[in-house]
PDB file of C-alpha atoms in Angstrom:
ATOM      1  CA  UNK A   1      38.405  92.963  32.898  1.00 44.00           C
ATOM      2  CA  UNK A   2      34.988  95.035  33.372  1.00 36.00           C
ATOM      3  CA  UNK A   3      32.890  93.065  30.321  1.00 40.00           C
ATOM      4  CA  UNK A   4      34.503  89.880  31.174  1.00 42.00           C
ATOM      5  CA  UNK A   5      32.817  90.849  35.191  1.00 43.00           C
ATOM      6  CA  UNK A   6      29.500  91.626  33.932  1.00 41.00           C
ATOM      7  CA  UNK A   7      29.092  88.895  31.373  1.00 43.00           C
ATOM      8  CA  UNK A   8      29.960  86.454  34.108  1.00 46.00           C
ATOM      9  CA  UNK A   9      27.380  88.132  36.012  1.00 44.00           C
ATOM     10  CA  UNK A  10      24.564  87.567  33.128  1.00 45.00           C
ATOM     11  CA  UNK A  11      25.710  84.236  32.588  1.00 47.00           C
ATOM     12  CA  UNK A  12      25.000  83.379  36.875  1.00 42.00           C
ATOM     13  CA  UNK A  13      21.932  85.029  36.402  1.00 48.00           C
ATOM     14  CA  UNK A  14      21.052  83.208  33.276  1.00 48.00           C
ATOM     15  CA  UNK A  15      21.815  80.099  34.171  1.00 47.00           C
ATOM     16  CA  UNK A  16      20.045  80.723  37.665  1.00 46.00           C
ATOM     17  CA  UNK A  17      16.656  81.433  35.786  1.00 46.00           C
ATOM     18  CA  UNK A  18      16.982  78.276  33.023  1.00 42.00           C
ATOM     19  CA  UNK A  19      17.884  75.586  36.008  1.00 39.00           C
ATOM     20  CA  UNK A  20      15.614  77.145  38.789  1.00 40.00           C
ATOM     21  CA  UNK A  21      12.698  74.355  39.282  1.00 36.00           C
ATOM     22  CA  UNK A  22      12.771  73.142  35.802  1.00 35.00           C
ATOM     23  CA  UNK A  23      15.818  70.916  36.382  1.00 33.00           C
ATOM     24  CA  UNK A  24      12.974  68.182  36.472  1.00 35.00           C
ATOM     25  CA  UNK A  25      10.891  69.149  34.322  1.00 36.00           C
ATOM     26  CA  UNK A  26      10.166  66.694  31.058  1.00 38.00           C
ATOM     27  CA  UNK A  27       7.928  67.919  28.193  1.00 39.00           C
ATOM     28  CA  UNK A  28       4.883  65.732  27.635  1.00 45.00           C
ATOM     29  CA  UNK A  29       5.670  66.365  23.876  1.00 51.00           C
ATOM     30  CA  UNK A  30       8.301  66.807  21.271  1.00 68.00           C
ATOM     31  CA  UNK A  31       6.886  69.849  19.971  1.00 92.00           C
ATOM     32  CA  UNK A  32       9.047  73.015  19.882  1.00 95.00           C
ATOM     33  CA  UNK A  33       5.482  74.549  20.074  1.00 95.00           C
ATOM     34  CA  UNK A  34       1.939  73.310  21.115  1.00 96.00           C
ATOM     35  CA  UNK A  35      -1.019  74.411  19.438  1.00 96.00           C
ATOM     36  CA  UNK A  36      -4.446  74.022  21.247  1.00 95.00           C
ATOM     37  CA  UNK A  37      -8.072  75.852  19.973  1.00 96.00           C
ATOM     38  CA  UNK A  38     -10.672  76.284  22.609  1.00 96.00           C
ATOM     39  CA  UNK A  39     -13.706  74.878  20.401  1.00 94.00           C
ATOM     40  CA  UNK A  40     -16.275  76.974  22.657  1.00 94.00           C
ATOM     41  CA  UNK A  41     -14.573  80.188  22.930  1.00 96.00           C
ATOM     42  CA  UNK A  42     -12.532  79.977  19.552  1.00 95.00           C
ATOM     43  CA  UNK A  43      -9.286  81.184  21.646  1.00 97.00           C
ATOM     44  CA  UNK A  44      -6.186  79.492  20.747  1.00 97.00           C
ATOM     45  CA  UNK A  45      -3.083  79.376  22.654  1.00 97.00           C
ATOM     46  CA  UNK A  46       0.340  78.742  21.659  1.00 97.00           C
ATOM     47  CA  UNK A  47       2.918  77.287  23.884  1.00 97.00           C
ATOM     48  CA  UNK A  48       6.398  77.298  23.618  1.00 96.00           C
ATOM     49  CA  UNK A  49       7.778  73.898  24.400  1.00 96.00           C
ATOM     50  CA  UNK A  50      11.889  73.978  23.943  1.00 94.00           C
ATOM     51  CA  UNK A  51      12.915  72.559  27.919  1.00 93.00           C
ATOM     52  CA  UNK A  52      14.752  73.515  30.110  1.00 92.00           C
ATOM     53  CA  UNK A  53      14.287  77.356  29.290  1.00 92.00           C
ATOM     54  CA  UNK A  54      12.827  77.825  25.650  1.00 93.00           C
ATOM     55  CA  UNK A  55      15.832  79.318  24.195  1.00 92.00           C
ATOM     56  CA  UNK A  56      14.839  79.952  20.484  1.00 94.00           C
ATOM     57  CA  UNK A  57      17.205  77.994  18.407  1.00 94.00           C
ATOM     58  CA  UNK A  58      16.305  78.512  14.299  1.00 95.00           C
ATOM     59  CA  UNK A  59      14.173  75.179  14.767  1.00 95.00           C
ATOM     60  CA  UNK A  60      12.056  76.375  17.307  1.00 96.00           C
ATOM     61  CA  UNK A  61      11.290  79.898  15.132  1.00 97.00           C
ATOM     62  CA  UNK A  62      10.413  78.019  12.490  1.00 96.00           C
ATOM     63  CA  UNK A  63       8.093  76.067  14.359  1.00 96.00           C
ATOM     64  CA  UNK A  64       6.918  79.093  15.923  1.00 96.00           C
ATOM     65  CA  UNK A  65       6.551  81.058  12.668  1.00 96.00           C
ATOM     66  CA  UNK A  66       4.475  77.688  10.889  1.00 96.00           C
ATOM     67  CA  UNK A  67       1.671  77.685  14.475  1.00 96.00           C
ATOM     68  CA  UNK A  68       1.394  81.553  13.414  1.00 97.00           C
ATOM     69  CA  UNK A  69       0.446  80.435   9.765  1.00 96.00           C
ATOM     70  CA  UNK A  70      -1.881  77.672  10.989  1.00 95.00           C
ATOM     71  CA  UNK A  71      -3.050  80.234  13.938  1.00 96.00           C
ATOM     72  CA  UNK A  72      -3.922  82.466  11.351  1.00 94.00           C
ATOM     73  CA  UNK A  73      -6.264  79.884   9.072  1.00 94.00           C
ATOM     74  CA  UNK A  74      -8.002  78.688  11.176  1.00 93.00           C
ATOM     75  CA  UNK A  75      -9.814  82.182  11.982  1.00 91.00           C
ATOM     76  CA  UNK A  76      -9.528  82.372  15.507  1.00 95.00           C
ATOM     77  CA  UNK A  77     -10.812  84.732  17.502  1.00 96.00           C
ATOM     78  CA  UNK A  78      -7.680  85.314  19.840  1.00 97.00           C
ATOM     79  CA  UNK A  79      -4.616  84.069  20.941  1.00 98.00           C
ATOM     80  CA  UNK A  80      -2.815  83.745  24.265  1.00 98.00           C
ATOM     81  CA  UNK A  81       0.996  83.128  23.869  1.00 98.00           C
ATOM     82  CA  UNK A  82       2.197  81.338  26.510  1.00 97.00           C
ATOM     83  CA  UNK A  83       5.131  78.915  27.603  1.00 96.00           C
ATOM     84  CA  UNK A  84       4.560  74.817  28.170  1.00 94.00           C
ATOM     85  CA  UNK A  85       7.930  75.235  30.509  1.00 93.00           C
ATOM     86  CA  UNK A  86       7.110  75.671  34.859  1.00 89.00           C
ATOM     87  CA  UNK A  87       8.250  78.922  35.847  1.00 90.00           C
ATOM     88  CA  UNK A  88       9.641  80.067  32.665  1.00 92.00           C
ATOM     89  CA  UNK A  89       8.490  81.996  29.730  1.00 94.00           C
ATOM     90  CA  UNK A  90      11.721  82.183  27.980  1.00 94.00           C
ATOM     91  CA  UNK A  91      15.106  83.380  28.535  1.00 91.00           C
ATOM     92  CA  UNK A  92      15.295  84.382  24.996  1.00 91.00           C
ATOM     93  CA  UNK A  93      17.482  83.701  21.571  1.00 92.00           C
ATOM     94  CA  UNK A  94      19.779  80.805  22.152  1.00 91.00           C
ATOM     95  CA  UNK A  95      23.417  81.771  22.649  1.00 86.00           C
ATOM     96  CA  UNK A  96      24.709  79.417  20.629  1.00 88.00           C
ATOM     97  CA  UNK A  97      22.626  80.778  17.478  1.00 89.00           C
ATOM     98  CA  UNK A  98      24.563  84.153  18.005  1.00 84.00           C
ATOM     99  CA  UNK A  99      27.992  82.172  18.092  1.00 78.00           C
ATOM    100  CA  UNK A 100      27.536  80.623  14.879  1.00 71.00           C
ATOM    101  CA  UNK A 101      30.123  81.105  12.458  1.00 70.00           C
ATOM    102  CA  UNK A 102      27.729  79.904   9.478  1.00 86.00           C
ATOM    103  CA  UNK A 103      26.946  84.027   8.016  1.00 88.00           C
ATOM    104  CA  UNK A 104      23.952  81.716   6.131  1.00 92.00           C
ATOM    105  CA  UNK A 105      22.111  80.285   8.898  1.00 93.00           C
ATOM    106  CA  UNK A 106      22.955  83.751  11.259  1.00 94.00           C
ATOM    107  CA  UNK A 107      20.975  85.751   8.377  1.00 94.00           C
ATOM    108  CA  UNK A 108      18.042  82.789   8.295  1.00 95.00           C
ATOM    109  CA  UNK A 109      17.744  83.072  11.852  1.00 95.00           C
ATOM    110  CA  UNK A 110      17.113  86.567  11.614  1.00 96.00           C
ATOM    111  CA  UNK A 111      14.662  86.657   8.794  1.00 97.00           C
ATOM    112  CA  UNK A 112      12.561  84.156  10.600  1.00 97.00           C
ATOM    113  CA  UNK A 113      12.677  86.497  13.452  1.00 96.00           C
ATOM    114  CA  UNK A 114      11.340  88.948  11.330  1.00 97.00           C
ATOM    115  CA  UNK A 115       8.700  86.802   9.736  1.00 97.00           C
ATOM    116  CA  UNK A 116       7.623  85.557  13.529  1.00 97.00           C
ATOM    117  CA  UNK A 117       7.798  89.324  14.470  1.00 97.00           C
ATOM    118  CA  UNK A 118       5.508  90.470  11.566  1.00 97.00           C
ATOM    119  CA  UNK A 119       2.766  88.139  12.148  1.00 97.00           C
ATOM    120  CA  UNK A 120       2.384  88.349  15.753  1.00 97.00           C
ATOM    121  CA  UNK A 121       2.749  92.173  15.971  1.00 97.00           C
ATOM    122  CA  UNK A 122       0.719  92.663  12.645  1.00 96.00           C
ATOM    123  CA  UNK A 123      -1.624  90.040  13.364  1.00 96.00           C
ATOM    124  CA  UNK A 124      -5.570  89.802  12.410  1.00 95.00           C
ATOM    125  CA  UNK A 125      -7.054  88.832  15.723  1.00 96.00           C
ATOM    126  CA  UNK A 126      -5.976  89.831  19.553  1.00 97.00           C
ATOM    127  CA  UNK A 127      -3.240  88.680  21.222  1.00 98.00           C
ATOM    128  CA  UNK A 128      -2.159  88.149  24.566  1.00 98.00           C
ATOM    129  CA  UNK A 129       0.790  86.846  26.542  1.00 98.00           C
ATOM    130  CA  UNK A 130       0.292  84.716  29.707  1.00 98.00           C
ATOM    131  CA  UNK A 131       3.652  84.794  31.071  1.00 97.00           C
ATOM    132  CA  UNK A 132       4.176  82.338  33.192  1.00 95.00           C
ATOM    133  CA  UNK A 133       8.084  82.966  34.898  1.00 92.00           C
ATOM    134  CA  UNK A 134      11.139  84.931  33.937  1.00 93.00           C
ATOM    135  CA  UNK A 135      10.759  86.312  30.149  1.00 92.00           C
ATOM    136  CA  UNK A 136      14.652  88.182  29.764  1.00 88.00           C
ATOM    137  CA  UNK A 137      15.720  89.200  26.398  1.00 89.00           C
ATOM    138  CA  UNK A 138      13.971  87.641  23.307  1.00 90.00           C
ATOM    139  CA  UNK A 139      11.011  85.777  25.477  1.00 91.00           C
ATOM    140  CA  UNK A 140      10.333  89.683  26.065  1.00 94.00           C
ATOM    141  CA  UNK A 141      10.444  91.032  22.669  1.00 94.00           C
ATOM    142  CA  UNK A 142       7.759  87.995  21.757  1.00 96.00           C
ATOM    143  CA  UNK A 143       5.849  88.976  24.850  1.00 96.00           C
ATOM    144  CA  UNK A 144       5.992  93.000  24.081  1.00 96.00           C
ATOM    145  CA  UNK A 145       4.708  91.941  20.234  1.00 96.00           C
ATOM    146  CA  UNK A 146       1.306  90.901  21.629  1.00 97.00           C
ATOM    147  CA  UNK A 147      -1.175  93.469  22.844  1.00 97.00           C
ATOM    148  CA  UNK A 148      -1.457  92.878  26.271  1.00 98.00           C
ATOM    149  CA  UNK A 149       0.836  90.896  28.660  1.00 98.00           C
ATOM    150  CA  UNK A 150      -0.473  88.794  32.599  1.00 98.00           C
ATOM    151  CA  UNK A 151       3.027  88.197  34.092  1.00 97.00           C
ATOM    152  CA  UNK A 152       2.875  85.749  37.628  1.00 96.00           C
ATOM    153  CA  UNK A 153       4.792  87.139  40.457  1.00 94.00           C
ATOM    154  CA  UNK A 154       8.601  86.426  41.628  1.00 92.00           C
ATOM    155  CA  UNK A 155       9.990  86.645  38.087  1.00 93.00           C
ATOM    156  CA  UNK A 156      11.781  89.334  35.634  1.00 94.00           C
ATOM    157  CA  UNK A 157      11.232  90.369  32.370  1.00 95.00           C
ATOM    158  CA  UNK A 158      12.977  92.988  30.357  1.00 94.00           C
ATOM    159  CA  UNK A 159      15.909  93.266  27.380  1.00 92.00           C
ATOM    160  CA  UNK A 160      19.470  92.490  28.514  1.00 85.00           C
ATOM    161  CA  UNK A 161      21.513  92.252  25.299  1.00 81.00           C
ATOM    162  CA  UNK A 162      23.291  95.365  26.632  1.00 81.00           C
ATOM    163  CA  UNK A 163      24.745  92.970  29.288  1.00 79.00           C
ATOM    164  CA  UNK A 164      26.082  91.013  26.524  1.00 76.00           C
ATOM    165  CA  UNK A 165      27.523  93.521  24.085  1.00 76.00           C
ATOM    166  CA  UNK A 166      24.734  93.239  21.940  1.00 79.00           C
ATOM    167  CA  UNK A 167      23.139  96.197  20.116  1.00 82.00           C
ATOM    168  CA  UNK A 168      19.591  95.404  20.313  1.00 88.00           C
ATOM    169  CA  UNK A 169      18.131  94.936  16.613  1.00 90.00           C
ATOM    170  CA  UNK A 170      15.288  97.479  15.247  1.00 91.00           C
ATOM    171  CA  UNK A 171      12.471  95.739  16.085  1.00 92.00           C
ATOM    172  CA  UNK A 172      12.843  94.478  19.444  1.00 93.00           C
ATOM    173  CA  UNK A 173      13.480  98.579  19.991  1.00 94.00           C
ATOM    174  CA  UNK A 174      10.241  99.221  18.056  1.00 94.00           C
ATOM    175  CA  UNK A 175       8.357  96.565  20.086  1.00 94.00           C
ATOM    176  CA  UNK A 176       9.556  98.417  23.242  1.00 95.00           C
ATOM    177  CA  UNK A 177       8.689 101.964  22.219  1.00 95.00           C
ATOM    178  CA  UNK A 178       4.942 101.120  21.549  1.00 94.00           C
ATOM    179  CA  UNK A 179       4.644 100.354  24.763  1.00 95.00           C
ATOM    180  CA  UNK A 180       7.125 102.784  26.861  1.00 95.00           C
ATOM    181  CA  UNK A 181       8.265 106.166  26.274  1.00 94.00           C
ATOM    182  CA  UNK A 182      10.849 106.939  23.679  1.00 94.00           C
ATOM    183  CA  UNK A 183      13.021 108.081  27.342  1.00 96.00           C
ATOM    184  CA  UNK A 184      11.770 104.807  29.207  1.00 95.00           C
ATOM    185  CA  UNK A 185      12.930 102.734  26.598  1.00 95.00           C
ATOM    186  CA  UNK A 186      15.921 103.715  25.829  1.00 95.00           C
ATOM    187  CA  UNK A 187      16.781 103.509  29.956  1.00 94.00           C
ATOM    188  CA  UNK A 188      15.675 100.124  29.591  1.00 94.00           C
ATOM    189  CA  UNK A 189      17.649  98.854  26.524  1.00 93.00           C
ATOM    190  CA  UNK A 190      20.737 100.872  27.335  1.00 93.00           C
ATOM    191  CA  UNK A 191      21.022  99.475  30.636  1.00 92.00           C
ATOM    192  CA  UNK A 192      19.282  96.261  29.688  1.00 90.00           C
ATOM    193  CA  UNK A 193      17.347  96.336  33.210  1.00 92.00           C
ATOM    194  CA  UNK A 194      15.477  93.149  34.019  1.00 94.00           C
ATOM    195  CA  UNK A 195      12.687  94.200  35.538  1.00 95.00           C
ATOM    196  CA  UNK A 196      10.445  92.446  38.515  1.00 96.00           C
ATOM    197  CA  UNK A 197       7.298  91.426  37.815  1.00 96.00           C
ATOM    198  CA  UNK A 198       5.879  94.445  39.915  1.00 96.00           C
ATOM    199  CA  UNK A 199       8.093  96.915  38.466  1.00 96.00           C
ATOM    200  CA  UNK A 200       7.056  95.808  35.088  1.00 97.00           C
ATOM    201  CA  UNK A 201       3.389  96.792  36.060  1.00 97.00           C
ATOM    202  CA  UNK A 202       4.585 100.131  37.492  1.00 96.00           C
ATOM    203  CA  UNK A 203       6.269 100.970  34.240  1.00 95.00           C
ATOM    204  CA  UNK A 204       3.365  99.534  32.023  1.00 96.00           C
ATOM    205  CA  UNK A 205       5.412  96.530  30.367  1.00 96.00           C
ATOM    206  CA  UNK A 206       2.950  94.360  31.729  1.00 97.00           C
ATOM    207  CA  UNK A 207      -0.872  95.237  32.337  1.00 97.00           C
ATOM    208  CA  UNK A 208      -1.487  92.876  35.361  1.00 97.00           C
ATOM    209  CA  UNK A 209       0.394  90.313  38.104  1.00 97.00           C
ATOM    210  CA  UNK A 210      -1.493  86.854  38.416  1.00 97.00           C
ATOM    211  CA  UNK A 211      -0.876  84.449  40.971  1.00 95.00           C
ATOM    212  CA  UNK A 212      -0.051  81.509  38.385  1.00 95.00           C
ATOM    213  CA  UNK A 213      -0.298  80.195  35.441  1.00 96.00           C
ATOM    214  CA  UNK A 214      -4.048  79.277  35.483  1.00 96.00           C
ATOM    215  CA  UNK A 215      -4.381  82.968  36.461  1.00 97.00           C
ATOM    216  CA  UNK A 216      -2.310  84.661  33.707  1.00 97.00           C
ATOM    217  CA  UNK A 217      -4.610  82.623  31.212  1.00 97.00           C
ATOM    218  CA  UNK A 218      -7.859  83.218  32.783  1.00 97.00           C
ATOM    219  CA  UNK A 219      -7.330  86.886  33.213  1.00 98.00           C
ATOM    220  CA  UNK A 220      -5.710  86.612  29.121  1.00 98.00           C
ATOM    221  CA  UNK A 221      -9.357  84.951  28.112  1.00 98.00           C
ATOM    222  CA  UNK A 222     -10.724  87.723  29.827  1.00 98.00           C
ATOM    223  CA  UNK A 223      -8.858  90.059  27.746  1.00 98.00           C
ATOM    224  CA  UNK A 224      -9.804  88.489  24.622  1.00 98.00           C
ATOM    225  CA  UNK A 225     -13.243  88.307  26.131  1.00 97.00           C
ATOM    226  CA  UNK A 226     -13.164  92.532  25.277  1.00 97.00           C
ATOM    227  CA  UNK A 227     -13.648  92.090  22.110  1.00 96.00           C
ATOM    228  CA  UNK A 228     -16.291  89.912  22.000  1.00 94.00           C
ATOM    229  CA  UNK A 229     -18.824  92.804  20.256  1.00 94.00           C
ATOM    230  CA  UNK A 230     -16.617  93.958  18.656  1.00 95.00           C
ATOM    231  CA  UNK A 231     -16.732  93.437  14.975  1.00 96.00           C
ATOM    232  CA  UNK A 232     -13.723  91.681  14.127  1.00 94.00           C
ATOM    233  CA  UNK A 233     -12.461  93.393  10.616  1.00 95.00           C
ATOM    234  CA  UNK A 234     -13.125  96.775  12.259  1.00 95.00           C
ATOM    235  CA  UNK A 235     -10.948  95.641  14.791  1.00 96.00           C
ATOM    236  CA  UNK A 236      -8.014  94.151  12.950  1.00 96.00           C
ATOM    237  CA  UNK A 237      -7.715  97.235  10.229  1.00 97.00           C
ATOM    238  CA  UNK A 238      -7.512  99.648  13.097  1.00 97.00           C
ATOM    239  CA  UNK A 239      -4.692  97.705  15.177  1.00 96.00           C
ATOM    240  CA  UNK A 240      -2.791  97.437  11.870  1.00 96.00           C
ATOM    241  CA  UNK A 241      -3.600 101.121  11.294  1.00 97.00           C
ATOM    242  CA  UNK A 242      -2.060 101.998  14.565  1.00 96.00           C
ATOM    243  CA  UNK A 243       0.714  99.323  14.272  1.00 96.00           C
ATOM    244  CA  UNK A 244       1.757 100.528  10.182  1.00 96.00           C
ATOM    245  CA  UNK A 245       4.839 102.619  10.852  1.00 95.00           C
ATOM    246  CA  UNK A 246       6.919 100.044  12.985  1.00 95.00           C
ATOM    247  CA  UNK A 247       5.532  97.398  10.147  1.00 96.00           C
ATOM    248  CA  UNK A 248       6.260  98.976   7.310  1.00 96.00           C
ATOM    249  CA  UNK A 249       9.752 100.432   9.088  1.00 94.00           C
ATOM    250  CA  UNK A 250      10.422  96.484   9.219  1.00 95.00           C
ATOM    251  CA  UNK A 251       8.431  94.946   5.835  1.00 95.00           C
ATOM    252  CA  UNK A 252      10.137  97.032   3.782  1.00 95.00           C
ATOM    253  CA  UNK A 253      14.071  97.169   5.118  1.00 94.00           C
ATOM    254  CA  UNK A 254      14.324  93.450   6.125  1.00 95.00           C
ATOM    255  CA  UNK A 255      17.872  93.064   4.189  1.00 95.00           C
ATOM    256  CA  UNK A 256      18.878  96.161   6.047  1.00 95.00           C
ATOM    257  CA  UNK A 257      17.229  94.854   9.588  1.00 95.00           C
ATOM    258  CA  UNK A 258      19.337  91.287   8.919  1.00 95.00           C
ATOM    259  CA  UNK A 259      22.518  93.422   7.529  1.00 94.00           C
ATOM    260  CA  UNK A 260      22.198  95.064  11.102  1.00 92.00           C
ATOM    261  CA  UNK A 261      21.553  91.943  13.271  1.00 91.00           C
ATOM    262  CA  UNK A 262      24.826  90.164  11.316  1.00 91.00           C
ATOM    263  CA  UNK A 263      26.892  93.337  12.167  1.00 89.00           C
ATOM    264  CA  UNK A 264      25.577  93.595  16.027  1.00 86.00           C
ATOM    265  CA  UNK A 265      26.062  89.449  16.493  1.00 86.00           C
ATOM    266  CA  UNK A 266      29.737  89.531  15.102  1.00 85.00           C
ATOM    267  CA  UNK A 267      31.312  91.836  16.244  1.00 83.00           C
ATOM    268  CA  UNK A 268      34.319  91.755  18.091  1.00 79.00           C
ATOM    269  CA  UNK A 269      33.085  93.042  21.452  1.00 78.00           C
ATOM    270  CA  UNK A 270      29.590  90.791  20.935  1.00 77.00           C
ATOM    271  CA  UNK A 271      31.613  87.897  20.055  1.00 78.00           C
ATOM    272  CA  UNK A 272      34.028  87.970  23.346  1.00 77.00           C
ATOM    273  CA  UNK A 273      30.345  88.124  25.350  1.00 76.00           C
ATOM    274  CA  UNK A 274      29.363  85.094  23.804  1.00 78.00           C
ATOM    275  CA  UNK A 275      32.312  83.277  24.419  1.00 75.00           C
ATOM    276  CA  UNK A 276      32.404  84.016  28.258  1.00 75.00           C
ATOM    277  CA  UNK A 277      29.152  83.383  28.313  1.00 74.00           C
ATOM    278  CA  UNK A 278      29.103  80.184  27.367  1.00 71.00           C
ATOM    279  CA  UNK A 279      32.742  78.993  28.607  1.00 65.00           C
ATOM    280  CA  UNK A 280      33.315  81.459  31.658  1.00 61.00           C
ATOM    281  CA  UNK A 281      36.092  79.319  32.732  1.00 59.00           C
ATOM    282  CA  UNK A 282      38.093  80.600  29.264  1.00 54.00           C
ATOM    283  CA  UNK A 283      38.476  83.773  30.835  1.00 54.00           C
ATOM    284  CA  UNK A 284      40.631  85.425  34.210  1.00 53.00           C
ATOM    285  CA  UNK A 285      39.618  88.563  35.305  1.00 51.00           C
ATOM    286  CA  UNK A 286      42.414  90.965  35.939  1.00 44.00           C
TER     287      UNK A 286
END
């Protein structure tokens, strides 16, 4: 069977990314995310802490939607998105989310997306993503929603629901389209391409290659660092300005955007993907 082929493709591939070098890796917190304010430059960064791979699981969203909120009272003057996991920024929404057969928590999963989506994307000060390994999938929608991504080399980034059955939800396609072509993007979703980290830079997913992770958030300050004279309500009215259609496209249809994820999730073709993917050994191929 061809899907039953490529899913058990995605799912080596997957698995490849979540166990390479992090097998030993043990967070130095229990966290889902990790808040930390640089004092002297009033930059704070956000780390996503969910070993081995930062799958977002509804717990982790929530956490991640909450350090927005806090992100955003404390007036900061940036903030660099990054991952608390070696060599991986995050493989994306967890699986096992997508298999639920709770309709309840499948539509609060989505809305949190949404909410996590409409704060980062619509949010007052800069942002930037340090991305620090392989970002496939929903690590890469979070990482498009900021306004300028540092990838280190060796890893892939890019949206692969395709791979799974999966039609990809407005506003990961919205997040994409700001940044590509309408023609580039829709090459990129339909194939769901996971792109190197140099190819990503050729198409302009990502706006520069660092050597590590102390790179990627040096050369993220320095981004931040642009808008130093740069008066900061000016600023934020102006990106929002910019950013209003795919907002208000999203702010004002969420029922329909969640209506739409719960349709693309279950579905009878999505639902076979998730099953192989998570139990390949269910399945013979013809």
């Amino acid at each position: 069977m061809f899907l039953t082929r490529v899913i058990k493709n995605t799912n080596y591939l997957w698995r490849s990314i979540a166990t390479s070098a992090v097998t030993k890796c043990q967070s130095n917190s229990n966290q889902l995310v990790i808040v930390d304010i640089n004092d002297k430059t009033g930059y704070a960064t956000l780390s996503l802490n969910r070993p081995p791979a930062n799958s977002f699981n509804l717990e982790q969203l929530v956490a991640f939607s909450k350090a927005l909120d806090d992100i955003e009272k404390s007036k900061v003057k940036g903030m660099i998105l990054t991952s608390n996991v070696p060599k991986i920024f995050s493989v994306g929404f967890d699986v096992r989310e997508f298999n639920s057969s709770d309709e309840n928590r499948l539509r609060e999963f989505w809305t949190v997306v949404q909410d996590c989506w409409l704060k980062l994307y619509g949010s007052y000060y800069p942002t930037a993503a340090a991305i620090t390994g392989h970002n496939p999938a929903g690590g890469c929608f979070f990482s498009m929603s900021c306004e300028y991504r540092v990838m280190v080399s060796k890893s892939k980034i890019g949206l692969s629901g395709a791979r799974l059955g999966i039609a990809i939800p407005l506003p990961i396609i919205l997040s994409m389209r700001s940044i590509l072509s309408p023609h580039a993007t829709e090459l990129a979703i339909t194939t769901g391409k996971l792109f190197t980290t140099e190819e990503a830079l050729k198409i302009g997913l990502i706006d520069e290659i660092a050597e590590d992770k102390e790179d990627a958030l040096r050369k993220c300050e320095r981004f931040l660092d642009r808008f130093k004279k740069i008066p900061p309500n000016a600023r934020a009215l102006t990106k929002q300005a910019i950013r209003k259609k795919e907002l208000d496209e999203i702010a004002n249809n969420r029922k329909r955007d969640v209506d739409e994820f719960i349709a693309a999730v279950t579905s009878h073709e999505a639902k076979e993907s998730f099953e192989i993917f998570l139990d390949p050994s269910k399945y013979k191929e013809n």
